[in-house]
XYZ file of C-alpha atoms in Angstrom:
479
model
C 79.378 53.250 112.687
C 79.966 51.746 116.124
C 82.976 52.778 118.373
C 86.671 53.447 117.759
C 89.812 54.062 120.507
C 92.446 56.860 120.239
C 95.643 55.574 121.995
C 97.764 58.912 123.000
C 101.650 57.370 123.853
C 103.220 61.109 125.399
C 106.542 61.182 127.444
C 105.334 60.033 130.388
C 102.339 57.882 130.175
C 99.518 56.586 127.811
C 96.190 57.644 127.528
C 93.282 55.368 125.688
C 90.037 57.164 124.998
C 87.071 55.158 123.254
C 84.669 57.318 121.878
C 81.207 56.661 119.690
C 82.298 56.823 116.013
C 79.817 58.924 115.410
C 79.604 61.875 118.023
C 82.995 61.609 119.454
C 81.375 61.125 122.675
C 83.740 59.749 124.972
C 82.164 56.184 126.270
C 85.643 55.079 128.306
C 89.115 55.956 129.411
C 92.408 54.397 130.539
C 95.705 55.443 131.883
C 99.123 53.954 132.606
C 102.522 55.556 133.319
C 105.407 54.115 131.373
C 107.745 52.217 133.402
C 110.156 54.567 133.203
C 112.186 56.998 135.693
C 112.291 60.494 135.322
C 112.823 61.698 131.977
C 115.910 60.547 130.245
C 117.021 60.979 126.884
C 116.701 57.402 126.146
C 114.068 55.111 125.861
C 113.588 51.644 125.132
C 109.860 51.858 123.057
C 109.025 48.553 125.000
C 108.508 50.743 128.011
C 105.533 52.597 125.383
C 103.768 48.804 124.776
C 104.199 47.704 128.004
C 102.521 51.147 128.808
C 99.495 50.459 126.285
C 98.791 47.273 127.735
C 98.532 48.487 131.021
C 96.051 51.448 130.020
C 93.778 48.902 127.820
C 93.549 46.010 130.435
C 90.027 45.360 131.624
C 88.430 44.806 128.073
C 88.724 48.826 127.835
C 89.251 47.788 123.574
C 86.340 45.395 123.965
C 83.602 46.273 120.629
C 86.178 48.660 119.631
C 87.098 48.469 115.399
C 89.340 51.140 114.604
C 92.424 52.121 116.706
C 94.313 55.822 116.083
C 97.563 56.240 117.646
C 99.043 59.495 118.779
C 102.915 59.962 120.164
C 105.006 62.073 121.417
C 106.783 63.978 118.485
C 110.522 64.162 117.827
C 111.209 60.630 119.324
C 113.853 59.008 116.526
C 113.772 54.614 116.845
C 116.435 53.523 115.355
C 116.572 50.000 114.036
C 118.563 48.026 111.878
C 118.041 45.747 108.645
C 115.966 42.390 111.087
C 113.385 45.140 112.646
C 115.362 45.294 115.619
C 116.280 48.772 117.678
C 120.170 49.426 117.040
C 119.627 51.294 120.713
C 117.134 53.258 123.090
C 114.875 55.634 120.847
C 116.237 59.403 121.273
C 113.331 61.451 122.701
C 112.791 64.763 123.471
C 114.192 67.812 123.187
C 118.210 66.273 123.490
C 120.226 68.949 124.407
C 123.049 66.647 123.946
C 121.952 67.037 120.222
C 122.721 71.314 120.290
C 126.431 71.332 118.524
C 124.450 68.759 115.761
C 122.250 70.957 115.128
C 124.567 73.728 114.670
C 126.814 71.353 112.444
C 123.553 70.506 110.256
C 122.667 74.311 110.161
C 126.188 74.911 108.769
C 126.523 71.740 106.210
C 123.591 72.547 104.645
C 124.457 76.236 103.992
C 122.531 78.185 106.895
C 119.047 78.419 108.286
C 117.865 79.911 104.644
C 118.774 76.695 103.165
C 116.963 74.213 105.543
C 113.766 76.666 105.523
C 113.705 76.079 102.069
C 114.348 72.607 102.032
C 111.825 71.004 104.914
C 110.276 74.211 106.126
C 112.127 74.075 109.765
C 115.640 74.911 110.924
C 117.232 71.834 112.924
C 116.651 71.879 116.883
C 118.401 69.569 118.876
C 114.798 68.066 119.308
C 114.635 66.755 115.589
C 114.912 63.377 114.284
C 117.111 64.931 111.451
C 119.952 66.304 114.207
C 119.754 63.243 116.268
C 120.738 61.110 113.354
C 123.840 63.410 113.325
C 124.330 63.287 116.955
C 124.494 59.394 116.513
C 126.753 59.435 113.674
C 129.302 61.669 115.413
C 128.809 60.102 119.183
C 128.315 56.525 118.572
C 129.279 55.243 115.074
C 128.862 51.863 115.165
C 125.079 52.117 115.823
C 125.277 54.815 113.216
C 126.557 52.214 110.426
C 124.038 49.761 111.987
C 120.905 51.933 111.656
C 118.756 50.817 108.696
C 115.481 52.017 109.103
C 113.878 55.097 110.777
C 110.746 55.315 112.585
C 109.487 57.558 115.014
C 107.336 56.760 118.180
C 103.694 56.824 116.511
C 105.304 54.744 113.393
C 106.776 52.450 115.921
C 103.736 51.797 117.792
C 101.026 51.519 114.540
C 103.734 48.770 113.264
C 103.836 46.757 116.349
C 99.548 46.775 116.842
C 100.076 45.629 113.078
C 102.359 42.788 113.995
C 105.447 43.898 112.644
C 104.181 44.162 108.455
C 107.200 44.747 105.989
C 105.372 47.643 104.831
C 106.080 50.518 107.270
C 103.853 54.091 107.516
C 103.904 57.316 109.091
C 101.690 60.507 108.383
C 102.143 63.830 106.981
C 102.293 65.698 110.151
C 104.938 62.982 111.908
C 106.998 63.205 108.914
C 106.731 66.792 109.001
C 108.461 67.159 112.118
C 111.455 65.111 111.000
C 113.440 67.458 109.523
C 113.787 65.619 106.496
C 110.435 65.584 105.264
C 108.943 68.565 103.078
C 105.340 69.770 104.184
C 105.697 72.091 101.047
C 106.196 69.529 98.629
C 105.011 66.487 99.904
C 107.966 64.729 99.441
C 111.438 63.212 101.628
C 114.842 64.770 101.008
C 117.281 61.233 101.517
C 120.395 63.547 100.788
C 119.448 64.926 103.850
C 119.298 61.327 106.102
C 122.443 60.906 104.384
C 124.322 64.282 105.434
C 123.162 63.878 109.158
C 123.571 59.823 108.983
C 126.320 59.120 106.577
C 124.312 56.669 104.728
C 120.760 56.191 103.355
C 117.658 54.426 105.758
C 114.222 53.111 104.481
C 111.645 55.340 105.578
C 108.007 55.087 106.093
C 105.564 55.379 104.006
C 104.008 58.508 103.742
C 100.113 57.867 103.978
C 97.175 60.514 103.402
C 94.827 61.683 106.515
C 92.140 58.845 105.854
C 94.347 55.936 104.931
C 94.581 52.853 107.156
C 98.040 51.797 107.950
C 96.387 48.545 107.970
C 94.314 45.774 110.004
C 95.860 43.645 112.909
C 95.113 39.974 112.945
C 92.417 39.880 114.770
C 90.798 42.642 111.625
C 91.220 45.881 113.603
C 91.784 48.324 111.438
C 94.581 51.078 112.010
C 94.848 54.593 111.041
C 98.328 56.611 110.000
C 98.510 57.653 113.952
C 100.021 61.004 113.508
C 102.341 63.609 116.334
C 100.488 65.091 118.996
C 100.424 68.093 118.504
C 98.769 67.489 115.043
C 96.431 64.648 117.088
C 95.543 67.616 119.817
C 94.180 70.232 116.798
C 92.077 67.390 115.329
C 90.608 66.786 118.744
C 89.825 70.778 119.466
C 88.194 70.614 115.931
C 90.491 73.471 114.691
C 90.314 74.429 111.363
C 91.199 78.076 109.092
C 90.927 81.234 111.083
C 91.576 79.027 114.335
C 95.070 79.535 116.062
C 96.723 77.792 119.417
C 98.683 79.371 122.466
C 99.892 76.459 124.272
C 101.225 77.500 127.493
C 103.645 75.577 129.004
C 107.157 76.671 130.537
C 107.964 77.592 126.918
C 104.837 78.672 124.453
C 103.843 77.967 121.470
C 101.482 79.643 118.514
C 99.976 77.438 115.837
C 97.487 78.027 113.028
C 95.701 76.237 110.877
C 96.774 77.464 107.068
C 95.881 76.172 103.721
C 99.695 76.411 102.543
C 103.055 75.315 103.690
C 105.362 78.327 104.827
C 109.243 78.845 104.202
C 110.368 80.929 106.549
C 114.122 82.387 106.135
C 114.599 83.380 109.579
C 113.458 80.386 110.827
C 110.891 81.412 113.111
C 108.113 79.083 111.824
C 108.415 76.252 111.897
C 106.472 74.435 109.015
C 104.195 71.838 110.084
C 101.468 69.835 108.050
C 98.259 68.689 110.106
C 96.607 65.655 110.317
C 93.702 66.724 107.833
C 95.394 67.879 104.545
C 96.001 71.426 105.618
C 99.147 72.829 107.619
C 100.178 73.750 110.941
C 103.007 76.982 110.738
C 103.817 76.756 114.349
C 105.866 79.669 116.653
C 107.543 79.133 119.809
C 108.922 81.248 122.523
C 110.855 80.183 124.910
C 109.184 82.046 128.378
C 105.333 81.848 129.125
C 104.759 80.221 132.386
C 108.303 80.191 133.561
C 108.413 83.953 133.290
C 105.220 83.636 135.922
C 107.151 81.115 137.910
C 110.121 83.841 138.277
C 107.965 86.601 139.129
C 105.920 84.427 141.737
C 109.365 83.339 143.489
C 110.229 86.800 142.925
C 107.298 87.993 144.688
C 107.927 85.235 147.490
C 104.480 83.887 146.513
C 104.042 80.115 147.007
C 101.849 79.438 143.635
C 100.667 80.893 140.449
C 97.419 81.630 141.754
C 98.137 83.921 144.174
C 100.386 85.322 141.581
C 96.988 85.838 139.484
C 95.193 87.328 142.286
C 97.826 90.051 142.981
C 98.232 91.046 139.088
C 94.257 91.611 139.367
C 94.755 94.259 142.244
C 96.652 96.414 139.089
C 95.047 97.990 136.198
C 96.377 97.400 132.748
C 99.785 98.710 131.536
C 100.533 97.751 135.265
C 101.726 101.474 135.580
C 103.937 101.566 133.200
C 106.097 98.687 133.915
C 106.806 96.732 131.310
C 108.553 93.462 131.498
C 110.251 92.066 128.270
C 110.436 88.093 129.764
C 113.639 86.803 127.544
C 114.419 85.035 130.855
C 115.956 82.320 129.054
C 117.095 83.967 126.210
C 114.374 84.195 123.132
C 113.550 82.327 119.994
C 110.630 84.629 119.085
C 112.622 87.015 118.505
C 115.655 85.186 117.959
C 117.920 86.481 120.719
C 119.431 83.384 121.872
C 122.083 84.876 124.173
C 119.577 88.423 126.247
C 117.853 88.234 129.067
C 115.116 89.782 130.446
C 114.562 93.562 131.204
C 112.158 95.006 133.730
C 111.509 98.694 131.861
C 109.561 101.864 133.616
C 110.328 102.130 136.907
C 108.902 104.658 138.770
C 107.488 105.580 142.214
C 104.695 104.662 141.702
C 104.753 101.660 139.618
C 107.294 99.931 142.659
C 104.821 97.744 143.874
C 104.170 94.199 143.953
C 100.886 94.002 141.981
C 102.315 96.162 139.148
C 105.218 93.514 138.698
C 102.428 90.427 139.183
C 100.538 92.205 136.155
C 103.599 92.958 134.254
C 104.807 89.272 134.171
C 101.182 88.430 132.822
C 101.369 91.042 130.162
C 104.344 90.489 129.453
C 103.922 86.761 128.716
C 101.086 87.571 126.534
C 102.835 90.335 124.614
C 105.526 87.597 123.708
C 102.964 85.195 122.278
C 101.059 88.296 120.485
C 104.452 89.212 118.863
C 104.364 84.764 117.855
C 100.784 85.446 116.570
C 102.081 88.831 115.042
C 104.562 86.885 112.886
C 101.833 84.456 111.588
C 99.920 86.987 110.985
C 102.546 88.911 108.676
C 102.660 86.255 106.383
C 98.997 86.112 106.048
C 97.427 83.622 108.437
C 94.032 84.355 109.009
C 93.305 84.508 113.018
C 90.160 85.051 113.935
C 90.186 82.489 117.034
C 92.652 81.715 119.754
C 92.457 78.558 121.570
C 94.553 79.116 124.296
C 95.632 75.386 126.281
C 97.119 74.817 129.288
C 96.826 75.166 133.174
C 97.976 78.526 133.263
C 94.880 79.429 130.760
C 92.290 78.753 133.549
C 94.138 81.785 135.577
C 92.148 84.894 136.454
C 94.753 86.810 135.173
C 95.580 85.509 131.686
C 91.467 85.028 131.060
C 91.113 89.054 131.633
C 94.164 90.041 129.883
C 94.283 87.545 126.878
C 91.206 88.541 124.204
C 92.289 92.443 124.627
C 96.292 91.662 124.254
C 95.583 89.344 121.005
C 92.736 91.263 120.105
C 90.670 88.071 118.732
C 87.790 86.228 120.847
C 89.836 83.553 123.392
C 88.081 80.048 123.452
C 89.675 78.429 127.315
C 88.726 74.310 126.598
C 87.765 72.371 129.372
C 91.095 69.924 130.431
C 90.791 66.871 128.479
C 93.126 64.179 126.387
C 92.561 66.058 123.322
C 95.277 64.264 121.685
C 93.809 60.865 122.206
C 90.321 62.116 121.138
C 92.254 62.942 118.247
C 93.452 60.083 117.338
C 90.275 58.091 117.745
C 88.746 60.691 115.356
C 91.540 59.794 113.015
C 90.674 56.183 113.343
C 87.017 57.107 113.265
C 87.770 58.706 109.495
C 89.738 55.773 108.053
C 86.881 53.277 109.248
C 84.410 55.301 107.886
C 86.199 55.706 104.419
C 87.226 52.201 104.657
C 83.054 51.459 105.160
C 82.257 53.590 102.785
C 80.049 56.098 104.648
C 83.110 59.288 105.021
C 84.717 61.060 102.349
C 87.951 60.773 101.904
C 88.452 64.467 102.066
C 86.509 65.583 104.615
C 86.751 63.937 108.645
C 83.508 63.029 110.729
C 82.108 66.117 112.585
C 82.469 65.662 116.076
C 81.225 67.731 118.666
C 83.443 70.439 119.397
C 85.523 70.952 123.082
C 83.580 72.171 125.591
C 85.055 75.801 126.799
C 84.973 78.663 128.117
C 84.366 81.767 125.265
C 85.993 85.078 126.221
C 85.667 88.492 124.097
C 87.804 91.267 124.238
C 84.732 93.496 124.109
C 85.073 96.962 125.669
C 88.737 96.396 127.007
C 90.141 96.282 122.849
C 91.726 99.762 122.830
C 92.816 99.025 125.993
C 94.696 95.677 125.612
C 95.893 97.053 122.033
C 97.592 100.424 123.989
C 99.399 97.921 126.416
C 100.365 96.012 123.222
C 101.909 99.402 122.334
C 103.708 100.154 125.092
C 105.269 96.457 125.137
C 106.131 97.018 121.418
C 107.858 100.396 122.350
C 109.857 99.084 125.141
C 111.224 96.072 122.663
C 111.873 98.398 120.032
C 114.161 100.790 122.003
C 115.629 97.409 123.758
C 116.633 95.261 121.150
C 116.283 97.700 117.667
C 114.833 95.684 114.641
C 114.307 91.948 116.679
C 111.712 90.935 114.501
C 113.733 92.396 111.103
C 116.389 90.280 111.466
C-alpha cells in the first residue's frame, strides 16, 4: 500500500510519525514545539500549523499518501461566518470555565439529565461549557461565533485548504458535550443553551472515511482526539482497559455500547473504530506519589519506589486513602486525604512509601471497579505513563487489579494512531481494507506482567483499602 504519516498536534508540541501502510512500522519521525509560552488558556491555532511545518521540514512527508491527524481534545476554535477565528481557541482544562459548568449542570436539570443526553456531565474542560463561558464573559465574540471546530477539525480543514464542507469524527465529537456517542447524533438545543444561538457543526464522518484530498491529491482521514488516536495505536480492542497515569488518572475500556451514567462518573466516549471508550478519572495518581516523596524528603519518584519495595504488602496496615485534591472517583469534591492504621510498628518510612503506591492503585481499581459494575469486560490493563516503568507500581499493579498488566515501551502512540487511521481510509479508498475492520498492525512492544502467585495477596490489600473507605466516607460509590 506504500506509506502514510500520523500528525499528533498535543498541548505543547507536534509529533509526525510515518509508518509503512502495511506493518505500521515506523520508517521516520519529527518533532517541533509550538511557539508558544507556558500553557495558557488561549491559543491562536496558527501556533499548531506553524508547529506542523516545523516537525515535517526536511521532506519528512516526502512518498507519503495518506495523512491522519490527532489533537489535543477539548480545545473549542471559534470562528465566525468568513472562516475566520472570532478569538484564541479555548484549550484545556479552563478552570475559568468551573461556575459554567455548574450553570450548564443546573439549566439542563442536573447531572442525570446531561448523562442522558451526551453521556458526560460538563467539566470546565468541555467545548459545551466553554461556549457558555464565552457567552457570559465576552458576548460580543459570543454573537460573532458561527461555526465550531475543535483542534483536530481545525487542522484536517486547513491541510484541506479551507473546503466549505467541514468534518470531525465520532470520538472528537464525543468529547464535546454536545454530541451523543449513544445515539449517534448532535443535540443543537444544547449549542444553543450554552451559546445563545445555533453554530454549523462538522460533519460527523465514520472511522474509514476521508475528510478529503489536499491539492496536491493527499488524501485525509477524519483525524480524531488523542486519547481515541492513542487506543488505536496500542491496538486495544474488547476485554482491553487503560490506566493512564499522570498527576490525575484515568481508566478506559474498550466496550461495544455507549454508557449513561447518572452519577456521572463515566464519562461516555466513542473510539476511533466504531466501538466506545467509557472512560473514569480520578483526580490523584502520581501527585499522591509526589506528596509522599516530598513527604518523605526524597528528591524523586524513584527513590520513592525503592523505599516502598523495602515493605511488604498491606504496608503494615497503613492504609492511605489519596483524595489529596479532593476526588471525582468517588465524587467527593470537597475531602481530603486520610492516612488510616497507625501503629508502632507501621511508623516507618517504607510503610508510608508502599502505602502511597497502594493507595494510588486502589483508587484506579475502585475506577476499574465501576466499569466493571456495569459490565465491561477487563481482562487486560494497559497501564501508560512514566510512573508505570516504576519498580513499585510493576510489583503491585497485576495483584491490586487482579488482571495481567501489559507496561508499553514509551512511544507517540497517538501519532501512530493516527497514521493507522490514515492507513484505513487509503486502504478503503484503494479498495484493498474493509470498511469495517482497520489494517492489523503490529502491536506495542511491552513489558507483560501477571499477578501470578501474589492474587490473594493483592486482592486482601484491595480489602483492607475497601474497608478503610467504607468506614471513611460510608456509601462513596452509592451515591
Amino acid at each position: 500500500m506504500g506509506i502514510v504519516a500520523g500528525l499528533d498536534s498535543s498541548p505543547d508540541f507536534t509529533r509526525i510519525v510515518v509508518c509503512d501502510a502495511d506493518t505500521g512500522a515506523v520508517l521516520r519521525q519529527g518533532y517541533a514545539p509550538h511557539p508558544i509560552e507556558g500553557r495558557p488558556s488561549d491559543v491562536d491555532p496558527q501556533a499548531w500549523l506553524l508547529s506542523l511545518g516545523e516537525a515535517a521540514g526536511g521532506g519528512l512527508l516526502e512518498g507519503v499518501q495518506a495523512i491522519g491527524v490527532s489533537a489535543q481534545q477539548n480545545a473549542l476554535v471559534p470562528l465566525d461566518a468568513q472562516g475566520n477565528t472570532v478569538r484564541p481557541a479555548l484549550v484545556g482544562g479552563d478552570k475559568r470555565a468551573q461556575v459554567a459548568a455548574a450553570d450548564l449542570v443546573d439549566a439542563l436539570g442536573g447531572r442525570e439529565a446531561w448523562a442522558q443526553a451526551v453521556g458526560c456531565v460538563p467539566s470546565a474542560a468541555q467545548p459545551v461549557t466553554k461556549l457558555r463561558w464565552l457567552a457570559k464573559t465576552e458576548p460580543e465574540n459570543a454573537r460573532r461565533t458561527a461555526v465550531l471546530l475543535q483542534a483536530h477539525d481545525w487542522l484536517v480543514w486547513q491541510l484541506l485548504g479551507r473546503p466549505v464542507r467541514r468534518t470531525t469524527d465520532r470520538g472528537g465529537a464525543s468529547g464535546t458535550g454536545y454530541w451523543s456517542a449513544a445515539t449517534g447524533a448532535y443535540r443543537p438545543d444544547l449549542v444553543e443553551l450554552a451559546l445563545g444561538h445555533q453554530a454549523m457543526l462538522p460533519e460527523v464522518i465514520g472511522p474509514s472515511d476521508a475528510a478529503g484530498t489536499t491539492p496536491e491529491g493527499l488524501l485525509i482521514s477524519a483525524g480524531t482526539g488523542e486519547t481515541m488516536a492513542a487506543a488505536f495505536g496500542l491496538g486495544i480492542g474488547l476485554g482491553d482497559a487503560v490506566v493512564s497515569l499522570g498527576a490525575s488518572g484515568s481508566v478506559m475500556a474498550v466496550h461495544p455500547e455507549a454508557l449513561a451514567d447518572q452519577s456521572g462518573m463515566i464519562t461516555s466516549l466513542a473510539d476511533a473504530t466504531g466501538m466506545h471508550l467509557p472512560v473514569v478519572t480520578t483526580l490523584n495518581a502520581v501527585r499522591t506519589l509526589r506528596g509522599a516523596a516530598e513527604l518523605l524528603g526524597l528528591p524523586d519518584l524513584e527513590s520513592l519506589s525503592e523505599l516502598a519495595t523495602k515493605s511488604t504488602p498491606g504496608s503494615h496496615g497503613l492504609v492511605l486513602l489519596p483524595y489529596l485534591e479532593g476526588e471525582r472517583t468517588p465524587n467527593l469534591p470537597h475531602t481530603a486525604g486520610t492516612l488510616a492504621g497507625l501503629r508502632r510498628e507501621s511508623m516507618k518510612p517504607e510503610h508510608l512509601a508502599r502505602a502511597a503506591f497502594e493507595g494510588m492503585l486502589c483508587g484506579l481499581g475502585d475506577a476499574l471497579d465501576v466499569l466493571r459494575g456495569r459490565g465491561v469486560d477487563v481482562r487486560r490493563i494497559f497501564l501508560l505513563g512514566p510512573a508505570a516503568e516504576l519498580p513499585a507500581v510493576q510489583a503491585s499493579a497485576p495483584s491490586l487489579f487482579g488482571v495481567q498488566v501489559v507496561v508499553p515501551q514509551p512511544a507517540d502512540y497517538a501519532a501512530i494512531g493516527a497514521a493507522r487511521q490514515a492507513a484505513w481510509a487509503l486502504g478503503v479508498s484503494q479498495g484493498t481494507l474493509d470498511p469495517r475492520t482497520p489494517p492489523a498492525w503490529q502491536g506495542a512492544a511491552a513489558q507483560v506482567l501477571e499477578p501470578g502467585d501474589e492474587l490473594a495477596v493483592g486482592q486482601a490489600v484491595r480489602q483492607q483499602f475497601t474497608a478503610v473507605r467504607e468506614q471513611t466516607h460510608p456509601g462513596a460509590f452509592r451515591s
